[in-house]
XYZ file of C-alpha atoms in Angstrom:
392
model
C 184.408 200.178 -11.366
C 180.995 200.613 -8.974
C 178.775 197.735 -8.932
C 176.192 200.234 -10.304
C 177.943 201.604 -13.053
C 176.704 201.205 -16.403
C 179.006 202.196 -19.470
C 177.416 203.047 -22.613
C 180.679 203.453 -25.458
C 179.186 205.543 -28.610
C 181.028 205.075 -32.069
C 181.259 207.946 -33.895
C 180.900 211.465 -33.364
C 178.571 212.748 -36.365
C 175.722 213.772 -36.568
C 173.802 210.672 -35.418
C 176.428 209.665 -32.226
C 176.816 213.863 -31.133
C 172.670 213.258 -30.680
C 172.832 210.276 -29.031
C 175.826 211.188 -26.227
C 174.471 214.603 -25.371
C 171.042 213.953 -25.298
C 171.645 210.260 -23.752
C 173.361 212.537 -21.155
C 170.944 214.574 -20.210
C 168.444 211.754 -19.831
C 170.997 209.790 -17.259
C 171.905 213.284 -15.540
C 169.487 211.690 -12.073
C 170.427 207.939 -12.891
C 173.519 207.350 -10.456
C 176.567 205.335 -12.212
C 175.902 205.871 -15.790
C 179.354 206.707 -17.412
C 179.406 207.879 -21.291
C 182.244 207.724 -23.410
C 182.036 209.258 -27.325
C 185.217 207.964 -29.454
C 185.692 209.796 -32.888
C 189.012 210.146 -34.777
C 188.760 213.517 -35.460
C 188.404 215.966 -32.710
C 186.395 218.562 -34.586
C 182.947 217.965 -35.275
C 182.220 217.702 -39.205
C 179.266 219.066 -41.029
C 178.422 216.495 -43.644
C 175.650 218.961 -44.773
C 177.930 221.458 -45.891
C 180.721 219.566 -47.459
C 180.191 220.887 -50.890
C 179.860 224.364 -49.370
C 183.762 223.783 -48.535
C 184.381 222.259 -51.768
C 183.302 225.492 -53.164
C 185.733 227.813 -51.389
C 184.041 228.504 -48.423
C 185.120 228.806 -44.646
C 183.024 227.396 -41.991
C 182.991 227.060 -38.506
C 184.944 225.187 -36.367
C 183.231 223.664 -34.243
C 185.281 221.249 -32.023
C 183.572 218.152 -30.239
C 185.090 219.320 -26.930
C 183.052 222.318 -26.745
C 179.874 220.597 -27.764
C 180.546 218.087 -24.724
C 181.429 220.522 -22.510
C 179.058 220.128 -19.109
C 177.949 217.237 -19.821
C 179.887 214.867 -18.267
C 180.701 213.312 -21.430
C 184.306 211.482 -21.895
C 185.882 211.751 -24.939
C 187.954 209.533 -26.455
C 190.101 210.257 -30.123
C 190.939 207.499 -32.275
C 189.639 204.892 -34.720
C 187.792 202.186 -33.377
C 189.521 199.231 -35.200
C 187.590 196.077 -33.528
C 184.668 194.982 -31.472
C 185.333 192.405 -29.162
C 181.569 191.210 -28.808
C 182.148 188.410 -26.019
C 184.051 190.569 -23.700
C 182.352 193.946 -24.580
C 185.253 195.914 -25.846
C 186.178 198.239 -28.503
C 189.953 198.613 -29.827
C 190.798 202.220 -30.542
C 194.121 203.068 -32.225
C 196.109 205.406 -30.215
C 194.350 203.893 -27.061
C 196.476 201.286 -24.945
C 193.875 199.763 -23.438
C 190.359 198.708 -25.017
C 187.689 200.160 -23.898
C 184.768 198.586 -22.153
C 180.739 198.559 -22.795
C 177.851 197.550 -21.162
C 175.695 199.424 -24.147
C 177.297 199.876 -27.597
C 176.099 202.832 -29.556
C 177.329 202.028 -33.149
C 176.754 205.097 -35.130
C 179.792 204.906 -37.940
C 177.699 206.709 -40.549
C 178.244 206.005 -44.296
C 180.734 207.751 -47.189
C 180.785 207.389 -51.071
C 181.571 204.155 -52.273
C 184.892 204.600 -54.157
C 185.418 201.030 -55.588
C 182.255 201.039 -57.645
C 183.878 202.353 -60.987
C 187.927 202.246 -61.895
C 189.661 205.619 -61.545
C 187.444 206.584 -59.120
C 189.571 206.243 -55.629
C 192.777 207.627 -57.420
C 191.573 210.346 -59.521
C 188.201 211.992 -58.063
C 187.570 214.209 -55.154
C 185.017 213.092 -53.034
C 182.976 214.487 -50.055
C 183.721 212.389 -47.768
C 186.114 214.847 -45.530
C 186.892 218.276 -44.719
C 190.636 217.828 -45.901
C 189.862 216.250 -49.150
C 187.018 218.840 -49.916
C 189.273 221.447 -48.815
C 191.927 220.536 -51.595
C 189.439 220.071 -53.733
C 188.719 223.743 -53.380
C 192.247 224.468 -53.897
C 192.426 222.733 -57.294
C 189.068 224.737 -58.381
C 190.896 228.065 -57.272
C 193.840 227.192 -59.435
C 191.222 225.985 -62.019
C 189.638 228.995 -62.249
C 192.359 231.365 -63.032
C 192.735 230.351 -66.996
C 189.239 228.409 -67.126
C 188.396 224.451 -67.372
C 186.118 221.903 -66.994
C 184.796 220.169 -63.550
C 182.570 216.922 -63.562
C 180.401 216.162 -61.034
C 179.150 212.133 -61.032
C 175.845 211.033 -59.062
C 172.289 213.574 -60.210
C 171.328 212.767 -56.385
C 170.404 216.046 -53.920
C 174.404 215.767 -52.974
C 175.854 215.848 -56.218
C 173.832 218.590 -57.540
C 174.154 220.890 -54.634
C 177.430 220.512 -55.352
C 177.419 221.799 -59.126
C 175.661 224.459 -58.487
C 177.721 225.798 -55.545
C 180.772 225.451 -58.026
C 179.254 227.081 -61.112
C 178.016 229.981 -58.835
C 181.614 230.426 -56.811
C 183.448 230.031 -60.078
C 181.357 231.276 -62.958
C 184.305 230.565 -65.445
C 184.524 227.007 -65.297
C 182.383 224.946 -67.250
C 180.408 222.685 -64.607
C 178.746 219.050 -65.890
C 176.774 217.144 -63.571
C 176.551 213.414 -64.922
C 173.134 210.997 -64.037
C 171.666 208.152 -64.607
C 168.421 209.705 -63.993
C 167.408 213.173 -64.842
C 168.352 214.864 -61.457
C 165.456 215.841 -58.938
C 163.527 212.662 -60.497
C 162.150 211.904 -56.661
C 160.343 215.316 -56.217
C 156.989 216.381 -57.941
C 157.221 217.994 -61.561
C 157.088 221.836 -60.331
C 159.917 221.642 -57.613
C 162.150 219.333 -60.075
C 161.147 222.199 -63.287
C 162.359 224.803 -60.634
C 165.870 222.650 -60.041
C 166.536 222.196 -63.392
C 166.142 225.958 -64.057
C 168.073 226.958 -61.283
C 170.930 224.970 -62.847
C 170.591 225.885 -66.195
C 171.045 229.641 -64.721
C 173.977 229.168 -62.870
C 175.576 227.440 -66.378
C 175.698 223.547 -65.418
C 175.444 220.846 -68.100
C 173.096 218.594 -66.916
C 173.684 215.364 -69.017
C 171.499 212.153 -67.828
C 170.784 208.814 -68.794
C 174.524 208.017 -68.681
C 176.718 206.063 -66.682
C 180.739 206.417 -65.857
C 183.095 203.833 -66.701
C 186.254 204.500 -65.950
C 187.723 207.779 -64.392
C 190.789 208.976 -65.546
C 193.347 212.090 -64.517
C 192.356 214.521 -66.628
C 189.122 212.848 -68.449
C 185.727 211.091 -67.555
C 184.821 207.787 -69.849
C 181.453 206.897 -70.347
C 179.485 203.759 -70.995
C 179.514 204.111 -74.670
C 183.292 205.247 -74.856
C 182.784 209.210 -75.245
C 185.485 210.752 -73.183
C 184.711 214.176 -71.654
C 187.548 216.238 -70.407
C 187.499 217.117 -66.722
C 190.015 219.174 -64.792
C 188.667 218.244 -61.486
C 185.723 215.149 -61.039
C 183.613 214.794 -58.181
C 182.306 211.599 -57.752
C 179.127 211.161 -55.200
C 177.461 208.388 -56.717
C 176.870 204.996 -54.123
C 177.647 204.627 -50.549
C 179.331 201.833 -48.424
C 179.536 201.397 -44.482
C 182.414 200.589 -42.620
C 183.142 196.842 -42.526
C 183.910 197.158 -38.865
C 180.275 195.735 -37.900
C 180.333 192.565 -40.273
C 184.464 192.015 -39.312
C 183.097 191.929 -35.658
C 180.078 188.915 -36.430
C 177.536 191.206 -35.858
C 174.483 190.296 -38.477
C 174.651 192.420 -41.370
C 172.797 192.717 -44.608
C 174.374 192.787 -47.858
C 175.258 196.468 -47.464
C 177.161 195.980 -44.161
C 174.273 197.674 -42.114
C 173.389 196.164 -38.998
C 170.499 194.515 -38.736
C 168.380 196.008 -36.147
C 165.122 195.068 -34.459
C 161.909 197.559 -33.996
C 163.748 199.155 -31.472
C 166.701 199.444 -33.056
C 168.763 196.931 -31.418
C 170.622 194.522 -33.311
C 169.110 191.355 -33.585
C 172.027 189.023 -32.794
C 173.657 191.350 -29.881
C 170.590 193.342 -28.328
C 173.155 195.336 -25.977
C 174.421 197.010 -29.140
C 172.035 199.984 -31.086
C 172.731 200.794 -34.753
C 171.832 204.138 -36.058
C 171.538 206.639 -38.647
C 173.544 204.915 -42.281
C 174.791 202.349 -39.998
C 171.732 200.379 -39.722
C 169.141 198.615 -41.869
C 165.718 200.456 -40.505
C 162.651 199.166 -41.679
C 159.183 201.092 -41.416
C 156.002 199.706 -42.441
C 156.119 201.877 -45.774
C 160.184 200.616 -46.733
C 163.703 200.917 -45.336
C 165.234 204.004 -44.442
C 167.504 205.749 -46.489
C 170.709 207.645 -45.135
C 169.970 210.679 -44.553
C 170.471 213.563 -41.487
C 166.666 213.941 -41.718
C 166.124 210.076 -40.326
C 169.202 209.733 -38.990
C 169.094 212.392 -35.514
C 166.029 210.745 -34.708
C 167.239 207.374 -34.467
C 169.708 209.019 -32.636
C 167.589 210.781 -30.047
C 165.393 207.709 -29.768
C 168.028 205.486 -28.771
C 169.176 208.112 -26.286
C 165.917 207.697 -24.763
C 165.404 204.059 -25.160
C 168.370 203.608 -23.025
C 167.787 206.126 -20.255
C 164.120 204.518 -20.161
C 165.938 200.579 -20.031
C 168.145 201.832 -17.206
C 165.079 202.972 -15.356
C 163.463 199.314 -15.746
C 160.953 200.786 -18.114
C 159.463 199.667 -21.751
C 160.567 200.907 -24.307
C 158.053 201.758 -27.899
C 158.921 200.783 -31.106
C 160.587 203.370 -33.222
C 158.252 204.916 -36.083
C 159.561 207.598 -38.778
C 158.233 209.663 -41.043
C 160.091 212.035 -43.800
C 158.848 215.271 -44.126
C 160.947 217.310 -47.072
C 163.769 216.975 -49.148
C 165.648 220.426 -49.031
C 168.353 221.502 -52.065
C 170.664 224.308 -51.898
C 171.100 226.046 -55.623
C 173.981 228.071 -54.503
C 174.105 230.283 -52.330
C 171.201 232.736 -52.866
C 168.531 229.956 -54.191
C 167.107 226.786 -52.946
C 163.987 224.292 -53.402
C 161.816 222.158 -51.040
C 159.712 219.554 -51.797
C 157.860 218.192 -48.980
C 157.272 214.397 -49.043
C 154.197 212.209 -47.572
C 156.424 210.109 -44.679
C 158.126 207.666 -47.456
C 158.989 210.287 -49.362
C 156.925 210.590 -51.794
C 156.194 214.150 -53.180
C 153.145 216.156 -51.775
C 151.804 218.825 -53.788
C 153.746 221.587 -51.878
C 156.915 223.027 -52.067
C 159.303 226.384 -51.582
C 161.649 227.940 -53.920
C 164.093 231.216 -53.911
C 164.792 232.994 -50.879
C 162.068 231.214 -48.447
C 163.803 228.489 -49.225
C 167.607 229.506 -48.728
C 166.043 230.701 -45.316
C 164.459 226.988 -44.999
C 167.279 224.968 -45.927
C 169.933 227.235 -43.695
C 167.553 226.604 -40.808
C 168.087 222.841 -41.715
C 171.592 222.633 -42.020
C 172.619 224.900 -39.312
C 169.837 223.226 -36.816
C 172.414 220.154 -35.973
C 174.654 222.207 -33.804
C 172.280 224.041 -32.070
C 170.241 221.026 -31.376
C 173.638 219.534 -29.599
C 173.673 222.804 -27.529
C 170.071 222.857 -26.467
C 170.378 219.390 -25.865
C 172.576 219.793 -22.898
C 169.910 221.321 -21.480
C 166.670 220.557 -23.035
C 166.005 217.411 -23.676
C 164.383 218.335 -27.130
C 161.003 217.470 -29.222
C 160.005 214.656 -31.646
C 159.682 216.884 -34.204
C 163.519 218.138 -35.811
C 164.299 221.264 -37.205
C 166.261 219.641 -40.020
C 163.050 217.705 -40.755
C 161.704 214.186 -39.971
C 159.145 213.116 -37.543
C 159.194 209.917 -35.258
C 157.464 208.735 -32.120
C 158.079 209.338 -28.531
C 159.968 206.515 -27.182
C-alpha cells in the first residue's frame, strides 16, 4: 500500500452507500491515493421505492451495481459484511478470504421491516424487504387471482398503502384490506389524506383502522380483540429494525441499533466511521430523522463531501435537513403529494391525479439517474426525490 493512500470501505450498496461511492468518487477524482471499495451482497442494485410495484406483478429494470460503477474507479466487492474489527480497521465479508481494510468506514446498512414484532409474522407474511421475496409474493397473488381471495396488508404507513392499492388495481378480483392503527395518511393535511382515502375506496380496499395484529397465521390474520380475518396472502410492513452488525461491533448505538452520530455525522465513539441514511440516529434542531430515501441521499452526498473536503485538510459544516413532501403512489395511474414544512409537518399545498403520478415517477426514478450524473456532475443540494440540506 502507498504511504499516501487513503481507503474509504462503504457498507452497503442502496440507495444511501450508491450516493456516497460515486459521488465520494468524483470528489477524490484530483486527490492522489484515495482508493474506494463498495461491498454489497447482491450485485444488482435494488429499488426499495418500487418494491410493492414488484409485489404487484410488475417487471422492472435491472439495473446492476457494476454498470452504475463503471468509470469511476470504484472497486466492488460482493458479500455480507459479517464483522467490524474497530481496533484494526477491518471489515469481514463472507465469501472474501481476507478482511478488508479502512482508513474511513462508510456504514450505510439501511433498515427492513421488523419481523419479530408480532408471532406469525416471519413464517407466514410476505414482506418488502427483497426483490425475491416480493417477487414470490407476486406469484402467490397471480395464482390468487385466478378463483378470487383475500390479501391483507398490515402497517396504514405511505409503504403499506402504496402497496394495497397497487394490488387492488393489478388484481381487481381480490378483495384487498389494509390494517392500521391509525387511519392511514394521518401525517398529511385533511385535503391530501380525503384524496388518499378516496383513491382507495375506488380501487376497492378495506381500509380498517384503529386495530392492531396479534398473531399471524397461514391462511388468517388475528386481531387484538380475537376477530380472525381470512387472508390468502398478508403483507406485513409495520416497524423497522437495523442490522445488529453496528452494536455487535461496540460501536455506540441507541436503543434502535442506529449509530449514534455527531453533527457531522460521524459516530461519536469512532469518528473515522460515518453512519447514514436508516443506519444512523440524525438529530436536527426540529427532531430526529426518520428513514426515508428523501433524508437519506443527502446524508449520503454530504458525507461524500465531508470526506473529500477532510482529505483536503479542510472544515467541514454541520449537516442541516429539511423535508420537503411526502409522495404516495395510488396505483398506477393516480398519486398524492403533500408537501411538508422541513419536519414534516403538512403545508397547505399539495398534488393529486396525473401531476402527481408525473411527480412521484420523477421521485422514484431520480435515484438512478442521480448515480449516473453523479459520475460526472457532482450534483446540487437540492434532490429530485425531495429533501433539502446544506452545502457541506
Amino acid at each position: 500500500m502507498s504511504a499516501i493512500e487513503h481507503r474509504v470501505l462503504v457498507l452497503g450498496a442502496g440507495y444511501t452507500g450508491m450516493m456516497t461511492a460515486v459521488r465520494l468518487a468524483h470528489r477524490t477524482r484530483r486527490t492522489p491515493g484515495t482508493r474506494i471499495t463498495l461491498v454489497n451482497p447482491s450485485p444488482r442494485f435494488t429499488e426499495r421505492l418500487r418494491m410493492h410495484q414488484i409485489a404487484a406483478g410488475q417487471e422492472l429494470a435491472d439495473v446492476r451495481i457494476a454498470e452504475l460503477l463503471d468509470g469511476t474507479g470504484i472497486e466492488f466487492a460482493e458479500g455480507w459484511a459479517t464483522e467490524i474489527d474497530v481496533e484494526a480497521r477491518e471489515v469481514s465479508v463472507s465469501g472474501i478470504d481476507e478482511p478488508l481494510a479502512y482508513d474511513t468506514l462508510v456504514y450505510a446498512l439501511g433498515s427492513s421491516t421488523d419481523t419479530g414484532l408480532v408471532p406469525g409474522v416471519a413464517e407466514h407474511a410476505y414482506t418488502l424487504n427483497d426483490p425475491r421475496t416480493a417477487r414470490r409474493m407476486s406469484q402467490d397473488l397471480a395464482r390468487l387471482a385466478v378463483r378470487g381471495g383475500a390479501v391483507t396488508v398490515s402497517g396504514g404507513g405511505l409503504t403499506g398503502v402504496e402497496a394495497a392499492a397497487e394490488i387492488a388495481e393489478a388484481h381487481p378480483g381480490l378483495d384487498v384490506t389494509l390494517l392500521s392503527r391509525e387511519v392511514p395518511g394521518s401525517m398529511m393535511g385533511a385535503k391530501a389524506q380525503a384524496y388518499l382515502l378516496a383513491g382507495l375506496e375506488r380501487l376497492g380496499v378495506t381500509v380498517r383502522s384503529g386495530v392492531t395484529v396479534e398473531k399471524v397465521l397461514p391462511a388468517a390474520v388475528e386481531l387484538a380483540d380475537g376477530e380472525l380475518l381470512d387472508s390468502d396472502a398478508t403483507l406485513w410492513t409495520a416497524g423497522v429494525r437495523v442490522p445488529r452488525l453496528a452494536a455487535e461491533s461496540r460501536i455506540a448505538v441507541d436503543e434502535a441499533g442506529r449509530i449514534l452520530v455527531d453533527a457531522t455525522l460521524r459516530s461519536v465513539s469512532h469518528p473515522e466511521i460515518h453512519a447514514i441514511g436508516d443506519a444512523a440516529r440524525v438529530e436536527q434542531a426540529w427532531g430526529t430523522l426518520h428513514g426515508t430515501c428523501q433524508s437519506g441521499i443527502p446524508t449520503a452526498a454530504y458525507t461524500a463531501d465531508a470526506i473529500a473536503r477532510r482529505l483536503r485538510g479542510k472544515q467541514v459544516k454541520p449537516f442541516r435537513f429539511g423535508y420537503v413532501h411526502q409522495p404516495v403512489s395510488l396505483g398506477r395511474k393516480d398519486a398524492v403529494i403533500q408537501f411538508t414544512r422541513p419536519d414534516e409537518t403538512p403545508r397547505r399545498m399539495y398534488l393529486k391525479g396525473r401531476s402527481a403520478v408525473f411527480y412521484k415517477e420523477t421521485v422514484s426514478g431520480s435515484p438512478v439517474q442521480t448515480y449516473r450524473l453523479t459520475k460526472k456532475l457532482a450534483g446540487a443540494a437540492v434532490w429530485p426525490h425531495g429533501g433539502r440540506s446544506t452545502k457541506v
